[in-house]
Amino acid sequence: MCEHEQKYCPRCRNAFECKVGSILLCQCSTVALSQEQRDYVAARYADCLCAACLIEMKAEHHRQLFKEKLNSISTLHFRKPE
């Protein structure tokens, strides 16, 4: 029998239905995440997030990576002369 559970997203506090018993029908399966993105979310939240927050966390991770790359490039090009 499929297990469905009413949960509250720990990020936005909105209710959603978790379908862990039929994961392919769960709302979270609509958001494609790389393993790196999953690790990023898991490091911040211990429980399931709603699909909207997963999308936002995916974008946040992308922005963080971009910022890190930009910082590494800018330190190479804009070093103060010694």
N, CA, C and O atoms as a DFTB+ gen file, in Angstrom:
328 C
 N C O
     1  1       0.839      -1.180       0.000
     2  2       0.000       0.000       0.000
     3  2       0.889       1.251       0.000
     4  3       1.910       1.295       0.686
     5  1       0.498       2.245      -0.761
     6  2       1.274       3.478      -0.862
     7  2       1.160       4.288       0.419
     8  3       0.099       4.383       1.035
     9  1       2.281       4.859       0.791
    10  2       2.301       5.732       1.964
    11  2       2.304       7.180       1.506
    12  3       3.185       7.604       0.758
    13  1       1.309       7.937       1.963
    14  2       1.245       9.366       1.694
    15  2       1.181      10.063       3.034
    16  3       0.484       9.622       3.948
    17  1       1.903      11.140       3.138
    18  2       1.986      11.829       4.419
    19  2       1.864      13.330       4.195
    20  3       2.501      13.881       3.297
    21  1       1.062      13.981       4.997
    22  2       0.969      15.436       4.951
    23  2       2.156      15.995       5.723
    24  3       2.347      15.681       6.897
    25  1       2.946      16.819       5.060
    26  2       4.128      17.408       5.689
    27  2       4.082      18.919       5.541
    28  3       3.290      19.470       4.776
    29  1       4.951      19.565       6.293
    30  2       5.143      21.007       6.176
    31  2       6.591      21.242       5.800
    32  3       7.507      20.720       6.434
    33  1       6.782      22.027       4.771
    34  2       8.126      22.326       4.287
    35  2       8.894      23.073       5.382
    36  3       8.416      24.088       5.888
    37  1      10.078      22.581       5.749
    38  2      10.837      23.262       6.800
    39  2      11.386      24.624       6.370
    40  3      11.814      25.415       7.210
    41  1      11.374      24.891       5.088
    42  2      11.895      26.170       4.582
    43  2      10.817      27.247       4.534
    44  3      11.034      28.359       5.015
    45  1       9.647      26.927       3.954
    46  2       8.594      27.933       3.780
    47  2       7.368      27.689       4.660
    48  3       6.486      28.543       4.747
    49  1       7.312      26.537       5.306
    50  2       6.217      26.153       6.211
    51  2       4.896      25.849       5.497
    52  3       3.869      25.700       6.159
    53  1       4.899      25.753       4.165
    54  2       3.683      25.388       3.437
    55  2       3.471      23.882       3.502
    56  3       4.427      23.108       3.545
    57  1       2.209      23.482       3.509
    58  2       1.868      22.063       3.546
    59  2       2.001      21.453       2.153
    60  3       1.750      22.107       1.141
    61  1       2.400      20.188       2.130
    62  2       2.427      19.433       0.886
    63  2       2.269      17.957       1.210
    64  3       2.465      17.539       2.351
    65  1       1.913      17.170       0.201
    66  2       1.745      15.743       0.402
    67  2       3.000      15.011      -0.057
    68  3       3.388      15.089      -1.222
    69  1       3.617      14.310       0.861
    70  2       4.795      13.503       0.557
    71  2       4.319      12.110       0.177
    72  3       3.549      11.487       0.910
    73  1       4.770      11.631      -0.951
    74  2       4.353      10.308      -1.430
    75  2       5.547       9.372      -1.467
    76  3       5.907       8.843      -2.518
    77  1       6.150       9.177      -0.319
    78  2       7.336       8.334      -0.226
    79  2       7.038       6.910      -0.697
    80  3       7.936       6.223      -1.185
    81  1       5.797       6.460      -0.559
    82  2       5.418       5.115      -1.000
    83  2       5.331       4.983      -2.506
    84  3       5.405       3.873      -3.034
    85  1       5.177       6.091      -3.205
    86  2       5.162       6.104      -4.672
    87  2       5.941       7.343      -5.123
    88  3       5.377       8.305      -5.644
    89  1       7.230       7.284      -4.907
    90  2       8.117       8.433      -5.066
    91  2       8.042       9.072      -6.457
    92  3       8.254      10.277      -6.590
    93  1       7.746       8.286      -7.487
    94  2       7.657       8.858      -8.830
    95  2       6.438       9.759      -8.998
    96  3       6.373      10.542      -9.945
    97  1       5.480       9.655      -8.095
    98  2       4.301      10.520      -8.119
    99  2       4.411      11.678      -7.145
   100  3       3.528      12.534      -7.094
   101  1       5.479      11.711      -6.377
   102  2       5.656      12.756      -5.373
   103  2       5.997      14.082      -6.044
   104  3       6.617      14.117      -7.108
   105  1       5.584      15.163      -5.407
   106  2       5.825      16.503      -5.946
   107  2       7.310      16.801      -6.101
   108  3       7.691      17.569      -6.985
   109  1       8.149      16.215      -5.267
   110  2       9.586      16.492      -5.345
   111  2      10.232      15.902      -6.600
   112  3      11.270      16.381      -7.055
   113  1       9.610      14.859      -7.156
   114  2      10.200      14.226      -8.342
   115  2      10.079      15.103      -9.588
   116  3      10.663      14.786     -10.624
   117  1       9.329      16.200      -9.498
   118  2       9.204      17.109     -10.640
   119  2      10.400      18.049     -10.765
   120  3      10.540      18.753     -11.765
   121  1      11.268      18.059      -9.743
   122  2      12.432      18.948      -9.737
   123  2      13.689      18.098      -9.923
   124  3      14.038      17.288      -9.064
   125  1      14.357      18.293     -11.050
   126  2      15.593      17.545     -11.331
   127  2      16.766      18.208     -10.621
   128  3      17.063      19.380     -10.851
   129  1      17.426      17.449      -9.761
   130  2      18.579      17.949      -9.023
   131  2      19.775      17.041      -9.268
   132  3      19.641      15.818      -9.309
   133  1      20.938      17.646      -9.430
   134  2      22.171      16.867      -9.514
   135  2      22.523      16.376      -8.112
   136  3      21.944      16.840      -7.130
   137  1      23.452      15.458      -8.014
   138  2      23.872      14.979      -6.702
   139  2      24.461      16.119      -5.874
   140  3      24.242      16.190      -4.665
   141  1      25.194      16.996      -6.515
   142  2      25.776      18.151      -5.824
   143  2      24.683      19.057      -5.256
   144  3      24.805      19.561      -4.140
   145  1      23.620      19.258      -6.025
   146  2      22.501      20.075      -5.565
   147  2      21.761      19.379      -4.423
   148  3      21.339      20.030      -3.467
   149  1      21.605      18.069      -4.521
   150  2      20.968      17.314      -3.430
   151  2      21.783      17.428      -2.153
   152  3      21.230      17.598      -1.066
   153  1      23.083      17.334      -2.285
   154  2      23.960      17.466      -1.118
   155  2      23.835      18.858      -0.502
   156  3      23.838      19.010       0.719
   157  1      23.725      19.869      -1.360
   158  2      23.572      21.257      -0.905
   159  2      22.300      21.404      -0.073
   160  3      22.322      22.016       0.995
   161  1      21.198      20.847      -0.559
   162  2      19.923      20.916       0.161
   163  2      20.008      20.107       1.453
   164  3      19.588      20.576       2.510
   165  1      20.548      18.899       1.367
   166  2      20.630      18.012       2.538
   167  2      21.503      18.595       3.645
   168  3      21.270      18.321       4.823
   169  1      22.492      19.388       3.286
   170  2      23.350      20.015       4.286
   171  2      22.605      21.103       5.069
   172  3      23.035      21.495       6.154
   173  1      21.499      21.582       4.520
   174  2      20.758      22.668       5.147
   175  2      19.435      22.232       5.774
   176  3      18.948      22.867       6.710
   177  1      18.853      21.146       5.255
   178  2      17.552      20.677       5.736
   179  2      17.577      19.169       5.902
   180  3      18.081      18.447       5.042
   181  1      17.035      18.703       7.007
   182  2      17.026      17.267       7.299
   183  2      15.796      16.558       6.738
   184  3      15.784      15.331       6.641
   185  1      14.763      17.313       6.366
   186  2      13.524      16.705       5.893
   187  2      13.201      17.190       4.481
   188  3      13.896      18.040       3.925
   189  1      12.144      16.637       3.921
   190  2      11.713      16.980       2.563
   191  2      11.327      18.451       2.460
   192  3      10.821      19.045       3.412
   193  1      11.573      19.023       1.295
   194  2      11.122      20.375       0.974
   195  2      10.026      20.283      -0.073
   196  3       9.940      19.296      -0.804
   197  1       9.195      21.303      -0.147
   198  2       8.195      21.354      -1.215
   199  2       8.912      21.622      -2.545
   200  3      10.065      22.052      -2.566
   201  1       8.221      21.365      -3.634
   202  2       8.822      21.540      -4.957
   203  2       9.260      22.983      -5.200
   204  3      10.314      23.221      -5.790
   205  1       8.463      23.940      -4.751
   206  2       8.819      25.359      -4.957
   207  2      10.132      25.690      -4.261
   208  3      10.970      26.399      -4.820
   209  1      10.317      25.185      -3.052
   210  2      11.559      25.458      -2.327
   211  2      12.734      24.699      -2.943
   212  3      13.861      25.195      -2.934
   213  1      12.486      23.519      -3.470
   214  2      13.561      22.790      -4.155
   215  2      14.049      23.578      -5.367
   216  3      15.250      23.645      -5.628
   217  1      13.126      24.166      -6.094
   218  2      13.495      24.990      -7.252
   219  2      14.311      26.200      -6.792
   220  3      15.313      26.550      -7.416
   221  1      13.882      26.834      -5.703
   222  2      14.606      27.992      -5.182
   223  2      15.990      27.601      -4.656
   224  3      16.957      28.339      -4.844
   225  1      16.084      26.450      -4.000
   226  2      17.377      25.983      -3.491
   227  2      18.319      25.632      -4.647
   228  3      19.528      25.845      -4.555
   229  1      17.767      25.103      -5.715
   230  2      18.566      24.799      -6.909
   231  2      19.155      26.098      -7.470
   232  3      20.333      26.148      -7.822
   233  1      18.340      27.133      -7.550
   234  2      18.803      28.435      -8.049
   235  2      19.820      29.050      -7.083
   236  3      20.810      29.642      -7.512
   237  1      19.570      28.907      -5.780
   238  2      20.504      29.435      -4.781
   239  2      21.872      28.766      -4.913
   240  3      22.908      29.429      -4.839
   241  1      21.864      27.468      -5.107
   242  2      23.118      26.724      -5.287
   243  2      23.847      27.215      -6.531
   244  3      25.064      27.403      -6.513
   245  1      23.100      27.421      -7.606
   246  2      23.692      27.927      -8.847
   247  2      24.322      29.300      -8.627
   248  3      25.432      29.556      -9.092
   249  1      23.614      30.186      -7.918
   250  2      24.152      31.527      -7.635
   251  2      25.412      31.447      -6.783
   252  3      26.365      32.198      -6.996
   253  1      25.411      30.534      -5.819
   254  2      26.585      30.385      -4.960
   255  2      27.790      29.921      -5.770
   256  3      28.892      30.442      -5.598
   257  1      27.586      28.952      -6.644
   258  2      28.694      28.478      -7.486
   259  2      29.207      29.592      -8.383
   260  3      30.416      29.757      -8.542
   261  1      28.291      30.361      -8.972
   262  2      28.675      31.473      -9.837
   263  2      29.490      32.500      -9.052
   264  3      30.512      32.991      -9.532
   265  1      29.033      32.819      -7.849
   266  2      29.728      33.800      -7.015
   267  2      31.130      33.308      -6.656
   268  3      32.088      34.082      -6.679
   269  1      31.248      32.028      -6.327
   270  2      32.560      31.461      -6.000
   271  2      33.501      31.517      -7.201
   272  3      34.678      31.846      -7.056
   273  1      32.987      31.198      -8.375
   274  2      33.816      31.261      -9.589
   275  2      34.215      32.695      -9.900
   276  3      35.357      32.966     -10.271
   277  1      33.276      33.601      -9.748
   278  2      33.561      35.011      -9.997
   279  2      34.622      35.524      -9.032
   280  3      35.533      36.246      -9.438
   281  1      34.513      35.159      -7.770
   282  2      35.509      35.573      -6.780
   283  2      36.888      35.012      -7.097
   284  3      37.892      35.706      -6.939
   285  1      36.942      33.761      -7.543
   286  2      38.244      33.172      -7.862
   287  2      38.868      33.834      -9.088
   288  3      40.088      33.989      -9.156
   289  1      38.054      34.220     -10.041
   290  2      38.556      34.914     -11.235
   291  2      38.995      36.325     -10.884
   292  3      40.048      36.783     -11.328
   293  1      38.192      37.012     -10.089
   294  2      38.519      38.404      -9.779
   295  2      39.792      38.519      -8.948
   296  3      40.526      39.498      -9.083
   297  1      40.063      37.546      -8.100
   298  2      41.300      37.621      -7.320
   299  2      42.512      37.408      -8.215
   300  3      43.596      37.905      -7.908
   301  1      42.354      36.690      -9.298
   302  2      43.461      36.489     -10.236
   303  2      43.733      37.747     -11.055
   304  3      44.888      38.079     -11.323
   305  1      42.681      38.440     -11.447
   306  2      42.816      39.593     -12.339
   307  2      42.995      40.922     -11.618
   308  3      43.496      41.883     -12.203
   309  1      42.601      40.982     -10.387
   310  2      42.628      42.260      -9.684
   311  2      43.487      42.213      -8.412
   312  3      43.172      42.857      -7.412
   313  1      44.537      41.465      -8.471
   314  2      45.459      41.421      -7.332
   315  2      46.161      42.759      -7.182
   316  3      46.504      43.417      -8.165
   317  1      46.364      43.141      -5.949
   318  2      47.099      44.378      -5.681
   319  2      48.585      44.085      -5.905
   320  3      49.088      43.038      -5.497
   321  1      49.281      45.024      -6.557
   322  2      50.709      44.825      -6.777
   323  2      51.452      44.776      -5.442
   324  3      51.122      45.496      -4.500
   325  1      52.431      43.932      -5.390
   326  2      53.214      43.793      -4.134
   327  2      54.391      44.725      -4.118
   328  3      55.151      44.744      -3.150
